[in-house]
Amino acid sequence: MNEYRDLRVALLGCGSVGAQVARLIIEHGDELAARIGARLTLSGIAVRDTTAKRDVDLPQELFTSDAERLVQGSDIVIELMGGIEPAKTLILQALQGGADVVTANKALIAAHGPELAEAAEQVGAQLSYEASVAAAIPILRPLRESLAGDHITRVMGIVNGSTNYILDRMDRFGDSSEDAMRVASELGYLEADPTLDVEGYDAAQKATILASIAFHTEVPVDAVYREGIANITLEQIETAKQAGYVIKLLAIAERITSADGEHGVSARVYPALIRRDHPLAAVYGGKNAVFVEAEAAGELMFYGAGAGGAETASAVLGDVVSAARRHVVGGPGIAGSLHAGLTILPVGEVNTSYQVMLEVQDQPGVLARIAGILAEHGVSAASVKQSIADGAHERASLVIGTHIGRESDLAAMVDSLRASDLVHEVTSVLRLEGNE
Amino acid sequence: MNEYRDLRVALLGCGSVGAQVARLIIEHGDELAARIGARLTLSGIAVRDTTAKRDVDLPQELFTSDAERLVQGSDIVIELMGGIEPAKTLILQALQGGADVVTANKALIAAHGPELAEAAEQVGAQLSYEASVAAAIPILRPLRESLAGDHITRVMGIVNGSTNYILDRMDRFGDSSEDAMRVASELGYLEADPTLDVEGYDAAQKATILASIAFHTEVPVDAVYREGIANITLEQIETAKQAGYVIKLLAIAERITSADGEHGVSARVYPALIRRDHPLAAVYGGKNAVFVEAEAAGELMFYGAGAGGAETASAVLGDVVSAARRHVVGGPGIAGSLHAGLTILPVGEVNTSYQVMLEVQDQPGVLARIAGILAEHGVSAASVKQSIADGAHERASLVIGTHIGRESDLAAMVDSLRASDLVHEVTSVLRLEGNE
C-alpha cells in the first residue's frame, strides 16, 4: 500500500448532505487516496449541537461546536451549513488561511459569489460550488471547462425539483394545484417556507449562478426576473397538453440584444410552455435538467437528481477531489473569472412568444378586432383557436399563440387586450420557450 | 487590451472538424485569450494536399504538408487526422517535445490510449480526447473529475448517431431496415464502410474509452462484447413498441461480480430494449446520450450532438483551453490513471434479462414444457404472451420476457429452446436494459 500524505478536511455542518460527505470520505478513503495521491483526513465536523442524532453513524470525537478553530490549519474546508452567516465569515477565514473551499450554499454564492471568488483568487485558493446548482448534476464544471472554447448562447434549466414535481403531478395525474402541493409537502419536497420554491426564489438563485458562469458576468440575484408557479391551474396544464406542450418552471440565462442594439444578458425564471418532444419535457418528478445551447456544440442537456443527501454529496466530493489534487500536484485555483462584464438587460428586451387564453364576446367581427389589437403592438399570431363557444352567455374562449416578438410588445398587447371592451377576461398568459 | 503571451498551436488535419477548430481559434481569439490569459496562435495546419478546398476559408499560408516539422516547438498539438498512423507517431513526438496533445481520434485512443497516456505522464504533458466519445457532449471530464469522489457503477450510452438514426426511423416512421439504412446513407450518416457503424465497431471503441475512464482500468477494444443492428427487423421494433419499449444500440460499461464472486468490469455493445419512459428512450435521430449510474449521485444523463464538424470542434476547443491554461498557470497534465486494474469479465457473467420471440407447435401442454426448459436453466419468466395463433399451420407465436438472470444461463436457455422439437423457430432474442 502506498504511503500518502494527509490532507486535513474540515466539515462545517452535518445535515443530510454533510453526513453523506463524511460517510463517503471515510468509506471510500482508500479509493479516494489512490485517485488523489493523498489521503483525505476528516479533522472534524462543526455542528451547533454535538450530541444530535445523525443520518449516518459517525465517530463522536469528530464533532465540535468550534467551527472557527476547526477551520484553522485545514487544507480543505467543506461548508454545508447553509445561510449567509456564519457561513460567509468562516469561508473567508478559511480562504485567508490558505484552505480551498467547497460549498453547496446556493443562497450564499448567489448573493456573495463574486466577493468570495475574489478573496480566493487573491490568495490563490480554490472556491468551488458544483453542488449549489442541480445537486448531483455536473453542470458548472462542463459550462466552465468543457465549453470554455465555445460561445454559450443560452442555458435553460429545470433547477427546482419541488416545483417540477408539482407541475408533473398536475400534468400526468391530473392533480389540482392544491392537491399536488399537498402531496409534495407530505413527501418532503417542499421547504418549511414553500414560497422559496413555489415563487421561484430558489430557481432565481440558481439562474444567477448559471448566468454568471456561462457568461463570465456578475448577475445579481435581484436582476433576475421572476414569476413562480402559484397561479398555474390544471386548466392551463390541460390546455397545454392538448396543444402538445408541457408547462415547466424554467430558469433561463441568455445572451440577448436589446432593441437599440446593445449586447447583453438576460436572467429570468418563469413557468413556460415546452414542446412535448423537447428533451426538457421528459424531465419527470423531482428530477432536474439543464439544457445548454452553444454556438458550436449546439444543444446539450445535463440530467439527474436535483436534491438528496447522497446525490448532493457526490457533487461536493467531486469538488473536494479536484481541490485535493491541486494540493498534491500544484496548479492554480479555479478563478471564477467575470471578465466579460456584459450588461444585464431587463426582461422587456427578451424575445419570446406568448400563448394567451381569453374570454371574448361571441359576436361577429370580434376576431378581426382582436387581430387589430395584436397588430397595434406589432405582434403577429401564429395560431388562433376558438376553444369553447358558450352561446347562453354570449362568450367565446380563444387561445392565441403568437410568433416570436419582444417581451415588452407582447406584455403591452396583453394589457390592451385586458382593457378592450371585447374581452371579458384574460384567463392565462404563458410564454413558449425552446421553440425556435 | 491586455498583452498576452502567445501559445503555438499546431493543427494536424483539416477535415470538417479541423476546419471548424481553426475557424474558432481565429474568430474567437480575443475571447479565448481573456479566458486563458494567453493567446492561441495557429502556427500551421498539416494536411496531405495543401491546395484542397476546405469547409472554411482559412489563410493559405497556414497549410503545410510537413506535419513532423509543424509539431516541433508547438505548445499544443491538435490531432484530427484520424487513423492509427501517422497520428500515433506524431502524437508521441509532440508529447516528447513537451507539447500537450488534444485528439478526437477514437480508434487511436481505443487501441493505444494507455500507451499514449503513459508517454504523456512521463514528460508531465497533458493528453485529452473529450471529442473522441459523443463529440460535443462533455462526458469524459464529468466522469473523470465531477464524479471523482463517487463510485460509478454503470455507464450506458447511445454513442453512435448513425445506428440511432436508423433505429429511430424504423421506430417512428415504420421504415424497413433497408429503407432506413438507405436514407441514413443518403444523408451522410453512414461511413463509406457502413459496417463500422452497423456492426457496432464504432460503439465498441467508445465503450472501451468510457469503461477505462469510469473504472480506472485498461479495457482493450477486443475485450468488448459486440453485436450490431444489422439483423434488427421492423417486426422486432413493432413488437417492442407494443410492449412499451424502444430498441437502442447501447454501449455498456459496468461493474459486475462473476458467479464465483470476483469483482470486475464488463464492456459490451448490443441492441437492447429500453422502457419508453427511460431518459435514453427520448434520444431521437442522430443524437447521442450517455446515462451514468453512480453510487451517490444516482442517475445522470448527458445528451447532445454525437457528430458534426462544429459540434466536435467545441469539445476539442474545450480540451485546448484546458491545456492552454495549464501552460499559463502551471499544474500537472491530466493523468489517465488506470490504478484500479479490475478484471474484465466475459459477457456470460453479466446480469440482464431476455425477451425471446419464438414460434412453437400449437398443442396442449406446450407452455408447460417451454416453462420447463426455462426452469432447467434456472431462468424464470416475468411474462409470457401468446401473440398469434395460426390454426392453419398449427403454430403459435410466443413472446417470453425473463426476470434478470446471468447471461450465460439465458443464452443456454435459448440454445435449448432452439434445440427443442416443440420450437419451430426462435425469431428474436433481445436483452432488456435499464429496467431494474
Tab-separated table of C-alpha atoms in Angstrom, chain A residues 68-356:
chain	number	residue	atom	x	y	z
A	68	GLU	CA	-13.562	28.813	13.738
A	69	ARG	CA	-10.954	26.701	15.397
A	70	LEU	CA	-11.686	23.736	13.122
A	71	VAL	CA	-11.151	25.893	10.048
A	72	GLN	CA	-7.655	26.900	11.194
A	73	GLY	CA	-4.934	24.739	9.735
A	74	SER	CA	-7.265	22.936	7.343
A	75	ASP	CA	-6.256	22.161	3.773
A	76	ILE	CA	-9.821	21.905	2.547
A	77	VAL	CA	-12.963	23.319	4.164
A	78	ILE	CA	-16.381	21.966	3.156
A	79	GLU	CA	-19.178	24.396	4.048
A	80	LEU	CA	-22.612	22.767	4.283
A	81	MET	CA	-24.228	24.924	6.971
A	82	GLY	CA	-26.386	26.931	4.566
A	83	GLY	CA	-27.490	30.527	5.068
A	84	ILE	CA	-25.342	33.629	4.822
A	85	GLU	CA	-23.782	33.859	8.271
A	86	PRO	CA	-21.717	32.452	9.849
A	87	ALA	CA	-21.007	30.562	6.620
A	88	LYS	CA	-19.614	33.574	4.797
A	89	THR	CA	-17.251	34.639	7.583
A	90	LEU	CA	-15.985	31.083	8.022
A	91	ILE	CA	-15.365	30.705	4.283
A	92	LEU	CA	-13.413	33.978	4.207
A	93	GLN	CA	-11.358	32.853	7.209
A	94	ALA	CA	-10.681	29.518	5.524
A	95	LEU	CA	-9.567	31.162	2.284
A	96	GLN	CA	-7.381	33.665	4.125
A	97	GLY	CA	-5.800	30.712	5.919
A	98	GLY	CA	-4.898	29.213	2.542
A	99	ALA	CA	-7.518	26.476	2.502
A	100	ASP	CA	-9.531	25.540	-0.560
A	101	VAL	CA	-13.252	25.820	-0.003
A	102	VAL	CA	-16.068	23.664	-1.334
A	103	THR	CA	-19.647	24.733	-0.683
A	104	ALA	CA	-23.159	23.745	-1.737
A	105	ASN	CA	-24.604	27.018	-0.417
A	106	LYS	CA	-26.581	28.491	-3.324
A	107	ALA	CA	-28.009	31.393	-1.318
A	108	LEU	CA	-24.522	32.493	-0.300
A	109	ILE	CA	-22.980	32.076	-3.760
A	110	ALA	CA	-25.916	33.827	-5.423
A	111	ALA	CA	-25.567	36.761	-3.020
A	112	HIS	CA	-21.782	36.968	-2.484
A	113	GLY	CA	-20.159	34.703	-5.106
A	114	PRO	CA	-18.009	37.383	-6.772
A	115	GLU	CA	-16.710	38.682	-3.416
A	116	LEU	CA	-15.806	35.174	-2.265
A	117	ALA	CA	-14.223	34.314	-5.635
A	118	GLU	CA	-12.094	37.437	-5.400
A	119	ALA	CA	-10.962	36.519	-1.896
A	120	ALA	CA	-9.991	33.068	-3.183
A	121	GLU	CA	-8.144	34.474	-6.153
A	122	GLN	CA	-6.152	36.890	-4.007
A	123	VAL	CA	-4.593	34.031	-2.044
A	124	GLY	CA	-4.505	31.563	-4.950
A	125	ALA	CA	-7.027	29.262	-3.280
A	126	GLN	CA	-9.842	27.382	-4.948
A	127	LEU	CA	-13.528	28.054	-4.309
A	128	SER	CA	-15.942	25.616	-5.921
A	129	TYR	CA	-19.673	25.067	-5.633
A	130	GLU	CA	-20.808	22.471	-8.171
A	131	ALA	CA	-23.457	21.200	-5.742
A	132	SER	CA	-25.127	24.610	-5.470
A	133	VAL	CA	-26.966	24.140	-8.771
A	134	ALA	CA	-28.838	20.945	-9.633
A	135	ALA	CA	-27.130	18.939	-6.868
A	136	ALA	CA	-25.684	15.774	-8.412
A	137	ILE	CA	-25.628	17.001	-11.997
A	138	PRO	CA	-22.206	18.086	-13.219
A	139	ILE	CA	-23.155	21.389	-14.806
A	140	LEU	CA	-20.878	24.180	-13.563
A	141	ARG	CA	-17.671	22.370	-14.482
A	142	PRO	CA	-18.857	21.490	-18.010
A	143	LEU	CA	-20.042	25.095	-18.532
A	144	ARG	CA	-16.780	26.491	-17.263
A	145	GLU	CA	-14.290	23.983	-18.637
A	146	SER	CA	-15.732	21.706	-21.325
A	147	LEU	CA	-17.392	24.606	-23.134
A	148	ALA	CA	-14.503	27.008	-22.479
A	149	GLY	CA	-13.662	27.150	-26.183
A	150	ASP	CA	-17.248	27.664	-27.278
A	151	HIS	CA	-19.698	30.563	-27.094
A	152	ILE	CA	-22.677	29.703	-24.865
A	153	THR	CA	-25.818	31.422	-26.090
A	154	ARG	CA	-28.489	30.107	-23.732
A	155	VAL	CA	-28.894	27.998	-20.597
A	156	MET	CA	-32.387	26.804	-19.762
A	157	GLY	CA	-32.842	24.701	-16.660
A	158	ILE	CA	-35.380	22.836	-14.603
A	159	VAL	CA	-33.460	23.523	-11.418
A	160	ASN	CA	-36.119	23.276	-8.717
A	161	GLY	CA	-37.267	19.720	-8.082
A	162	SER	CA	-40.222	20.657	-5.849
A	163	THR	CA	-41.984	22.746	-8.452
A	164	ASN	CA	-41.179	20.221	-11.167
A	165	TYR	CA	-42.751	17.532	-9.004
A	166	ILE	CA	-45.894	19.647	-8.523
A	167	LEU	CA	-46.245	20.530	-12.215
A	168	ASP	CA	-45.539	16.921	-13.222
A	169	ARG	CA	-48.272	15.578	-10.908
A	170	MET	CA	-50.757	18.055	-12.363
A	171	ASP	CA	-49.706	17.086	-15.893
A	172	ARG	CA	-49.506	13.316	-15.534
A	173	PHE	CA	-52.050	12.560	-12.818
A	174	GLY	CA	-54.472	15.454	-13.253
A	175	ASP	CA	-53.967	16.655	-9.670
A	176	SER	CA	-55.233	20.114	-8.843
A	177	SER	CA	-52.588	22.628	-7.863
A	178	GLU	CA	-53.623	22.320	-4.198
A	179	ASP	CA	-53.522	18.505	-4.223
A	180	ALA	CA	-50.137	18.421	-5.921
A	181	MET	CA	-48.742	20.925	-3.399
A	182	ARG	CA	-50.092	18.860	-0.519
A	183	VAL	CA	-48.518	15.637	-1.832
A	184	ALA	CA	-45.215	17.417	-2.492
A	185	SER	CA	-45.298	18.764	1.050
A	186	GLU	CA	-46.098	15.343	2.545
A	187	LEU	CA	-43.215	13.764	0.638
A	188	GLY	CA	-40.826	16.399	1.963
A	189	TYR	CA	-40.318	18.019	-1.432
A	190	LEU	CA	-41.226	21.480	-0.123
A	191	GLU	CA	-39.289	23.565	2.349
A	192	ALA	CA	-40.901	24.726	5.592
A	193	ASP	CA	-41.449	28.007	3.770
A	194	PRO	CA	-42.765	26.783	0.403
A	195	THR	CA	-42.649	30.248	-1.166
A	196	LEU	CA	-38.883	29.833	-1.739
A	197	ASP	CA	-39.687	27.040	-4.174
A	198	VAL	CA	-43.149	27.976	-5.407
A	199	GLU	CA	-42.453	31.649	-6.061
A	200	GLY	CA	-39.215	30.853	-7.886
A	201	TYR	CA	-36.728	32.371	-5.412
A	202	ASP	CA	-34.682	29.172	-5.279
A	203	ALA	CA	-34.636	28.911	-9.086
A	204	ALA	CA	-33.641	32.591	-9.322
A	205	GLN	CA	-30.563	31.959	-7.139
A	206	LYS	CA	-29.566	29.152	-9.469
A	207	ALA	CA	-30.222	31.340	-12.533
A	208	THR	CA	-27.789	33.858	-11.067
A	209	ILE	CA	-25.074	31.243	-10.667
A	210	LEU	CA	-25.656	29.707	-14.101
A	211	ALA	CA	-25.673	33.105	-15.827
A	212	SER	CA	-22.506	34.239	-14.075
A	213	ILE	CA	-20.593	31.139	-15.105
A	214	ALA	CA	-21.984	30.844	-18.624
A	215	PHE	CA	-21.380	34.491	-19.487
A	216	HIS	CA	-18.449	35.497	-17.245
A	217	THR	CA	-20.571	38.342	-15.943
A	218	GLU	CA	-21.794	39.189	-12.457
A	219	VAL	CA	-25.561	38.747	-12.422
A	220	PRO	CA	-27.047	39.828	-9.061
A	221	VAL	CA	-29.990	37.751	-7.920
A	222	ASP	CA	-32.256	40.796	-7.790
A	223	ALA	CA	-31.603	41.345	-11.502
A	224	VAL	CA	-33.300	38.018	-12.226
A	225	TYR	CA	-36.879	38.487	-13.467
A	226	ARG	CA	-39.037	36.049	-11.538
A	227	GLU	CA	-42.514	34.525	-11.732
A	228	GLY	CA	-43.486	31.427	-9.730
A	229	ILE	CA	-45.992	28.644	-10.298
A	230	ALA	CA	-48.530	29.564	-7.598
A	231	ASN	CA	-51.123	30.665	-10.157
A	232	ILE	CA	-50.705	27.792	-12.617
A	233	THR	CA	-54.030	25.996	-12.913
A	234	LEU	CA	-54.922	22.499	-14.004
A	235	GLU	CA	-56.875	24.075	-16.851
A	236	GLN	CA	-53.728	25.738	-18.175
A	237	ILE	CA	-51.896	22.443	-17.985
A	238	GLU	CA	-54.699	20.562	-19.763
A	239	THR	CA	-54.912	23.197	-22.488
A	240	ALA	CA	-51.137	22.994	-22.924
A	241	LYS	CA	-51.314	19.212	-23.144
A	242	GLN	CA	-53.971	19.331	-25.865
A	243	ALA	CA	-51.740	21.628	-27.873
A	244	GLY	CA	-48.700	19.337	-27.471
A	245	TYR	CA	-46.976	21.273	-24.682
A	246	VAL	CA	-45.992	20.756	-21.074
A	247	ILE	CA	-45.552	23.537	-18.500
A	248	LYS	CA	-42.177	23.658	-16.711
A	249	LEU	CA	-40.685	26.242	-14.372
A	250	LEU	CA	-37.561	27.369	-16.225
A	251	ALA	CA	-34.504	29.280	-15.103
A	252	ILE	CA	-33.151	30.931	-18.237
A	253	ALA	CA	-29.844	32.702	-18.766
A	254	GLU	CA	-29.401	34.017	-22.261
A	255	ARG	CA	-27.307	36.325	-24.403
A	256	ILE	CA	-29.700	38.827	-25.945
A	257	THR	CA	-29.537	42.050	-27.929
A	258	SER	CA	-31.677	44.974	-26.839
A	259	ALA	CA	-33.983	46.925	-29.160
A	260	ASP	CA	-31.281	49.571	-29.563
A	261	GLY	CA	-28.598	47.044	-30.397
A	262	GLU	CA	-26.828	46.543	-27.077
A	263	HIS	CA	-25.458	43.050	-26.476
A	264	GLY	CA	-26.218	41.826	-23.000
A	265	VAL	CA	-27.503	39.089	-20.779
A	266	SER	CA	-30.963	38.181	-19.553
A	267	ALA	CA	-31.628	36.029	-16.494
A	268	ARG	CA	-35.189	35.067	-15.661
A	269	VAL	CA	-37.403	32.461	-14.035
A	270	TYR	CA	-40.954	31.714	-15.110
A	271	PRO	CA	-43.285	28.861	-15.939
A	272	ALA	CA	-43.253	28.281	-19.692
A	273	LEU	CA	-44.701	26.001	-22.321
A	274	ILE	CA	-42.245	23.477	-23.768
A	275	ARG	CA	-42.989	21.224	-26.729
A	276	ARG	CA	-43.547	17.590	-25.693
A	277	ASP	CA	-40.677	16.366	-27.865
A	278	HIS	CA	-38.169	18.795	-26.324
A	279	PRO	CA	-35.634	16.971	-24.125
A	280	LEU	CA	-36.692	19.094	-21.108
A	281	ALA	CA	-40.283	17.827	-21.446
A	282	ALA	CA	-39.173	14.318	-20.411
A	283	VAL	CA	-37.812	15.512	-17.051
A	284	TYR	CA	-40.301	13.988	-14.649
A	285	GLY	CA	-40.947	14.132	-10.909
A	286	GLY	CA	-38.329	15.806	-8.762
A	287	LYS	CA	-35.554	15.468	-11.354
A	288	ASN	CA	-33.547	18.423	-12.631
A	289	ALA	CA	-32.032	19.101	-16.036
A	290	VAL	CA	-30.114	21.915	-17.649
A	291	PHE	CA	-30.376	22.454	-21.396
A	292	VAL	CA	-27.470	24.373	-22.892
A	293	GLU	CA	-27.161	25.936	-26.323
A	294	ALA	CA	-23.742	26.898	-27.597
A	295	GLU	CA	-22.644	28.274	-30.930
A	296	ALA	CA	-20.511	25.302	-31.943
A	297	ALA	CA	-21.678	22.473	-29.657
A	298	GLY	CA	-25.332	23.018	-30.482
A	299	GLU	CA	-27.820	21.630	-27.973
A	300	LEU	CA	-26.677	19.770	-24.881
A	301	MET	CA	-28.600	18.553	-21.864
A	302	PHE	CA	-27.446	17.518	-18.401
A	303	TYR	CA	-29.949	15.473	-16.410
A	304	GLY	CA	-30.104	13.983	-12.920
A	305	ALA	CA	-31.108	14.325	-9.301
A	306	GLY	CA	-31.537	17.915	-8.154
A	307	ALA	CA	-31.623	17.156	-4.445
A	308	GLY	CA	-30.894	14.460	-1.877
A	309	GLY	CA	-28.167	13.914	0.690
A	310	ALA	CA	-26.051	11.345	-1.152
A	311	GLU	CA	-26.662	12.926	-4.547
A	312	THR	CA	-25.530	16.363	-3.408
A	313	ALA	CA	-22.610	14.785	-1.540
A	314	SER	CA	-21.384	13.283	-4.828
A	315	ALA	CA	-21.017	16.749	-6.344
A	316	VAL	CA	-19.370	18.078	-3.171
A	317	LEU	CA	-16.853	15.219	-3.219
A	318	GLY	CA	-16.048	15.864	-6.894
A	319	ASP	CA	-15.035	19.394	-5.924
A	320	VAL	CA	-13.113	18.116	-2.907
A	321	VAL	CA	-11.102	15.681	-5.059
A	322	SER	CA	-10.325	18.499	-7.504
A	323	ALA	CA	-9.109	20.726	-4.674
A	324	ALA	CA	-7.137	17.871	-3.122
A	325	ARG	CA	-5.333	17.060	-6.370
A	326	ARG	CA	-4.324	20.677	-6.585
A	327	HIS	CA	-2.720	20.353	-3.158
A	328	VAL	CA	-0.792	17.313	-4.354
A	329	VAL	CA	0.376	18.485	-7.736
A	330	GLY	CA	0.174	22.266	-7.600
A	331	GLY	CA	-1.576	24.476	-10.089
A	332	PRO	CA	-3.927	27.370	-9.681
A	333	GLY	CA	-7.314	27.534	-8.045
A	334	ILE	CA	-10.303	27.836	-10.301
A	335	ALA	CA	-10.850	31.520	-10.912
A	336	GLY	CA	-14.481	32.437	-11.331
A	337	SER	CA	-13.444	34.944	-13.953
A	338	LEU	CA	-16.031	37.662	-14.622
A	339	HIS	CA	-14.003	39.306	-17.383
A	340	ALA	CA	-16.868	39.761	-19.838
A	341	GLY	CA	-18.886	42.259	-17.758
A	342	LEU	CA	-21.912	42.183	-20.040
A	343	THR	CA	-24.894	44.454	-19.378
A	344	ILE	CA	-27.856	42.798	-17.725
A	345	LEU	CA	-30.851	43.701	-19.825
A	346	PRO	CA	-34.411	43.880	-18.452
A	347	VAL	CA	-36.942	41.187	-19.276
A	348	GLY	CA	-38.739	43.534	-21.683
A	349	GLU	CA	-35.824	43.122	-24.112
A	350	VAL	CA	-36.199	39.349	-24.297
A	351	ASN	CA	-37.501	37.642	-27.432
A	352	THR	CA	-40.168	35.083	-26.662
A	353	SER	CA	-43.632	34.088	-27.767
A	354	TYR	CA	-46.888	34.140	-25.829
A	355	GLN	CA	-49.827	31.844	-25.501
A	356	VAL	CA	-52.804	33.919	-24.319
